[in-house]
């Protein structure tokens, strides 16, 4: 670990010609098994986590204004009438776990994170959630392998992973096999929530995840929300279930960005996103 006074860090993608930089103070650099990671403090967003993988830097999470974690978690949790058992794939930084544990009905959470060093950063440095909560079981495994071999049933599965570009660790989750296995673990009343990238910068990721969900689940819908610390702001989430319409909130819940009152409105898609998921990448935008 190396500490520096400050530095400009954030989203950098040379291929797409994108930079979104934040001036971070007290930057710490870590080596994990999969990434180089940076954690620093920002005056507006609080503590920020940045990953570097194959020369591409991406903002993972920020402590404040975290609409990403709220929409990813609460939309699925409130679509289910009583989610007691929850599976989180990824989410080693702790932000998704933090939001799940806000629901009093939760009795058990399995957090499956392939990289134990990310959990260590989440536990010791970010401190966004209580990994030692008695309801939490942390498993270090590839998410695709876990859902293939697991026999437990879950009410909600939340997939909070890095963007599944081909050849990256998360690419094994944007597959037919993964979706088929998740459907088996969830059963008919289970709800899946899968972060689906930027429909502007990553239309191929948004389209693929949604298409797989529609293939394996009776009800599959895309919702979008503004995430202030992600490039282009607009972010997509795929919600799916075999028997429950995830557009309908079944419990009352309110956070900073999510509420049961705005639940249904999250699924009102801009026409450009409708075209993306209806006709594919051809003709987009």
Coordinates of C-alpha atoms in Angstrom, one line a residue:
X1 CA 0.0 0.0 0.0
X2 CA 1.3 3.4 -1.0
X3 CA -0.1 6.7 0.3
X4 CA 0.1 10.0 -1.6
X5 CA -1.2 13.4 -0.8
X6 CA -3.7 13.7 -3.6
X7 CA -4.3 13.0 -7.3
X8 CA -6.7 13.1 -10.2
X9 CA -8.3 9.7 -10.6
X10 CA -11.5 8.3 -12.0
X11 CA -12.9 6.9 -15.2
X12 CA -10.4 6.6 -18.0
X13 CA -11.1 4.6 -21.2
X14 CA -8.7 5.3 -24.1
X15 CA -10.6 3.2 -26.6
X16 CA -13.8 5.3 -26.1
X17 CA -12.0 8.6 -25.5
X18 CA -13.5 9.1 -22.1
X19 CA -12.1 10.7 -19.0
X20 CA -14.1 11.6 -15.8
X21 CA -11.6 12.6 -13.1
X22 CA -12.1 13.4 -9.5
X23 CA -9.5 15.2 -7.4
X24 CA -9.0 12.7 -4.5
X25 CA -7.1 13.4 -1.3
X26 CA -5.1 10.9 0.8
X27 CA -5.0 8.4 -2.1
X28 CA -4.1 4.8 -1.1
X29 CA -3.0 2.3 -3.7
X30 CA -3.6 -1.4 -3.4
X31 CA -2.8 -4.5 -5.4
X32 CA -5.6 -7.1 -5.4
X33 CA -5.6 -10.5 -7.2
X34 CA -7.5 -9.0 -10.1
X35 CA -7.0 -5.3 -10.0
X36 CA -5.0 -2.3 -9.0
X37 CA -7.2 -0.4 -6.6
X38 CA -7.2 3.2 -5.5
X39 CA -9.1 4.7 -2.5
X40 CA -9.2 8.4 -1.8
X41 CA -11.3 11.1 -0.3
X42 CA -13.4 13.6 -2.3
X43 CA -15.0 16.8 -0.9
X44 CA -18.3 16.0 -2.5
X45 CA -18.5 12.3 -2.9
X46 CA -16.7 11.2 0.2
X47 CA -14.5 8.1 0.0
X48 CA -14.2 6.8 -3.6
X49 CA -13.0 3.4 -4.9
X50 CA -11.3 3.2 -8.4
X51 CA -10.2 0.0 -10.1
X52 CA -7.6 -0.3 -12.8
X53 CA -7.8 -3.4 -15.1
X54 CA -6.1 -3.9 -18.4
X55 CA -5.2 -0.2 -18.6
X56 CA -8.9 0.8 -18.1
X57 CA -9.7 2.8 -14.9
X58 CA -13.3 2.7 -13.6
X59 CA -15.0 4.4 -10.6
X60 CA -16.6 1.6 -8.6
X61 CA -18.4 3.3 -5.8
X62 CA -18.5 6.5 -3.9
X63 CA -19.6 6.9 -0.2
X64 CA -22.1 9.7 -0.8
X65 CA -24.9 10.1 -3.4
X66 CA -24.8 6.4 -4.0
X67 CA -27.9 6.0 -6.2
X68 CA -26.3 3.0 -7.9
X69 CA -26.4 0.7 -4.8
X70 CA -29.9 1.9 -3.8
X71 CA -31.5 1.2 -7.2
X72 CA -29.6 -2.0 -7.7
X73 CA -30.8 -3.3 -4.3
X74 CA -34.1 -1.8 -3.2
X75 CA -35.9 -2.2 -6.5
X76 CA -35.4 -5.9 -6.3
X77 CA -35.9 -6.2 -2.6
X78 CA -39.2 -4.3 -2.7
X79 CA -40.4 -6.2 -5.7
X80 CA -40.4 -9.3 -3.4
X81 CA -43.1 -9.5 -0.7
X82 CA -40.6 -10.8 2.0
X83 CA -37.0 -11.4 0.9
X84 CA -35.4 -13.4 3.7
X85 CA -32.5 -15.0 1.8
X86 CA -30.3 -12.9 -0.4
X87 CA -27.4 -13.8 -2.7
X88 CA -24.9 -11.0 -3.7
X89 CA -22.5 -11.8 -6.6
X90 CA -19.6 -9.4 -6.4
X91 CA -20.1 -6.4 -4.2
X92 CA -16.9 -6.9 -2.2
X93 CA -16.7 -3.2 -1.4
X94 CA -19.7 -3.5 0.9
X95 CA -22.0 -0.9 -0.6
X96 CA -24.6 -3.5 -1.9
X97 CA -24.4 -5.4 1.4
X98 CA -25.0 -2.1 3.3
X99 CA -28.3 -1.6 1.5
X100 CA -29.5 -5.2 1.7
X101 CA -29.0 -5.2 5.5
X102 CA -31.3 -2.2 5.8
X103 CA -34.3 -4.5 5.3
X104 CA -35.3 -6.0 8.6
X105 CA -36.9 -9.1 7.0
X106 CA -33.5 -10.3 5.8
X107 CA -32.3 -13.4 7.7
X108 CA -29.3 -14.5 5.6
X109 CA -27.0 -12.9 3.0
X110 CA -24.4 -14.8 1.0
X111 CA -21.8 -12.5 -0.5
X112 CA -19.8 -14.2 -3.2
X113 CA -16.8 -12.2 -4.1
X114 CA -14.0 -13.7 -6.3
X115 CA -11.3 -11.4 -5.0
X116 CA -10.7 -11.6 -1.2
X117 CA -8.5 -8.5 -1.4
X118 CA -11.5 -6.4 -2.5
X119 CA -13.4 -7.6 0.6
X120 CA -10.4 -6.7 2.7
X121 CA -10.4 -3.2 1.3
X122 CA -14.2 -3.0 1.9
X123 CA -13.8 -4.2 5.5
X124 CA -10.7 -2.3 6.6
X125 CA -10.6 0.9 4.4
X126 CA -14.0 1.7 3.0
X127 CA -16.0 0.5 6.0
X128 CA -19.3 0.9 4.1
X129 CA -21.0 -2.1 5.7
X130 CA -20.8 -4.6 8.6
X131 CA -19.2 -7.7 7.1
X132 CA -19.3 -9.3 10.6
X133 CA -23.1 -9.1 10.9
X134 CA -24.3 -12.5 12.0
X135 CA -26.6 -12.7 9.0
X136 CA -23.7 -12.5 6.5
X137 CA -21.7 -15.3 5.0
X138 CA -18.8 -14.2 2.8
X139 CA -17.7 -16.8 0.2
X140 CA -14.6 -16.3 -2.0
X141 CA -15.4 -18.0 -5.3
X142 CA -16.2 -17.2 -8.9
X143 CA -19.8 -16.3 -9.1
X144 CA -20.5 -18.5 -12.1
X145 CA -19.0 -21.5 -10.3
X146 CA -20.9 -20.7 -7.1
X147 CA -24.4 -20.6 -8.7
X148 CA -23.5 -23.8 -10.7
X149 CA -22.7 -25.8 -7.6
X150 CA -25.0 -24.2 -4.9
X151 CA -28.1 -26.0 -3.8
X152 CA -29.5 -23.3 -1.4
X153 CA -32.5 -21.3 -2.5
X154 CA -32.7 -17.5 -2.5
X155 CA -35.4 -14.9 -2.7
X156 CA -33.3 -12.2 -4.3
X157 CA -30.0 -12.4 -6.3
X158 CA -28.1 -9.2 -6.8
X159 CA -25.3 -9.1 -9.3
X160 CA -22.9 -6.2 -8.5
X161 CA -19.8 -6.9 -10.6
X162 CA -17.4 -5.0 -12.8
X163 CA -18.5 -4.4 -16.3
X164 CA -18.5 -7.9 -18.1
X165 CA -16.3 -7.1 -21.1
X166 CA -15.0 -10.2 -22.9
X167 CA -12.0 -11.7 -21.2
X168 CA -12.6 -10.0 -17.8
X169 CA -13.5 -11.9 -14.6
X170 CA -17.2 -10.8 -14.9
X171 CA -17.6 -12.0 -18.4
X172 CA -18.5 -15.5 -17.1
X173 CA -21.7 -14.0 -15.6
X174 CA -23.1 -12.6 -18.9
X175 CA -23.8 -16.2 -20.2
X176 CA -26.6 -18.6 -20.7
X177 CA -25.2 -21.0 -18.1
X178 CA -25.1 -18.3 -15.4
X179 CA -28.7 -17.1 -16.0
X180 CA -30.0 -20.7 -16.1
X181 CA -28.3 -21.5 -12.8
X182 CA -29.5 -18.3 -11.1
X183 CA -33.1 -19.1 -12.2
X184 CA -32.8 -22.5 -10.6
X185 CA -31.5 -21.0 -7.3
X186 CA -34.2 -18.3 -7.2
X187 CA -37.3 -20.5 -7.9
X188 CA -40.5 -19.0 -9.2
X189 CA -40.9 -16.1 -6.7
X190 CA -37.3 -15.1 -6.7
X191 CA -36.1 -11.7 -8.1
X192 CA -32.8 -11.0 -10.0
X193 CA -31.2 -7.6 -10.2
X194 CA -28.2 -7.3 -12.5
X195 CA -26.2 -4.1 -13.0
X196 CA -26.3 -3.6 -16.8
X197 CA -23.8 -0.8 -17.6
X198 CA -24.2 2.5 -19.4
X199 CA -26.7 2.3 -22.3
X200 CA -24.7 5.2 -23.8
X201 CA -21.1 4.0 -23.4
X202 CA -21.7 0.3 -23.2
X203 CA -24.8 -0.5 -25.2
X204 CA -23.5 -4.0 -26.0
X205 CA -23.4 -4.9 -22.3
X206 CA -26.8 -3.4 -21.6
X207 CA -28.3 -5.3 -24.5
X208 CA -26.7 -8.6 -23.7
X209 CA -27.7 -8.8 -20.0
X210 CA -31.2 -7.8 -20.7
X211 CA -31.5 -10.3 -23.6
X212 CA -30.3 -13.1 -21.4
X213 CA -32.7 -12.2 -18.6
X214 CA -35.6 -12.1 -21.1
X215 CA -34.6 -15.5 -22.4
X216 CA -34.6 -17.2 -19.0
X217 CA -37.3 -15.4 -17.0
X218 CA -41.0 -14.8 -17.6
X219 CA -40.8 -11.2 -16.5
X220 CA -37.7 -9.2 -17.5
X221 CA -37.5 -5.4 -17.5
X222 CA -34.8 -2.7 -17.8
X223 CA -34.8 0.3 -15.5
X224 CA -32.5 3.3 -15.6
X225 CA -31.3 5.8 -13.0
X226 CA -28.9 8.7 -12.7
X227 CA -25.6 7.8 -11.0
X228 CA -23.7 11.1 -10.5
X229 CA -20.2 9.5 -10.2
X230 CA -20.4 7.4 -13.3
X231 CA -19.6 8.7 -16.8
X232 CA -22.6 9.9 -18.8
X233 CA -24.7 9.7 -15.6
X234 CA -27.4 7.3 -17.0
X235 CA -27.1 3.7 -15.7
X236 CA -29.1 0.6 -16.5
X237 CA -30.3 -2.3 -14.3
X238 CA -32.0 -5.5 -15.3
X239 CA -34.8 -6.8 -13.1
X240 CA -36.2 -10.3 -13.7
X241 CA -38.5 -12.9 -12.1
X242 CA -40.5 -15.9 -13.1
X243 CA -43.7 -15.1 -11.3
X244 CA -43.5 -11.5 -10.0
X245 CA -43.6 -8.3 -12.0
X246 CA -40.6 -6.4 -10.7
X247 CA -42.1 -3.1 -11.8
X248 CA -44.6 -3.4 -8.9
X249 CA -43.4 -2.6 -5.3
X250 CA -44.8 -4.9 -2.7
X251 CA -43.3 -3.3 0.3
X252 CA -42.9 0.3 1.5
X253 CA -39.3 1.5 1.7
X254 CA -37.5 4.9 1.4
X255 CA -33.9 5.8 1.1
X256 CA -32.0 8.8 -0.4
X257 CA -32.7 8.0 -4.1
X258 CA -35.1 5.1 -3.9
X259 CA -38.7 5.1 -2.6
X260 CA -41.7 2.8 -3.3
X261 CA -43.4 5.9 -4.8
X262 CA -40.8 6.2 -7.6
X263 CA -40.3 2.5 -8.0
X264 CA -42.5 2.1 -11.2
X265 CA -41.1 5.3 -12.7
X266 CA -37.6 3.8 -12.9
X267 CA -38.9 1.5 -15.6
X268 CA -40.1 4.4 -17.8
X269 CA -37.3 4.2 -20.4
X270 CA -36.1 7.0 -22.7
X271 CA -36.9 6.2 -26.3
X272 CA -33.2 5.8 -27.2
X273 CA -32.9 3.0 -24.6
X274 CA -36.2 1.4 -25.8
X275 CA -34.7 1.2 -29.2
X276 CA -31.5 -0.4 -27.9
X277 CA -33.3 -3.3 -26.2
X278 CA -36.0 -3.8 -28.8
X279 CA -33.9 -3.9 -32.0
X280 CA -30.4 -4.5 -30.7
X281 CA -27.2 -2.7 -31.5
X282 CA -28.1 -2.4 -35.2
X283 CA -29.8 0.9 -35.6
X284 CA -28.5 2.3 -32.3
X285 CA -28.6 5.2 -31.7

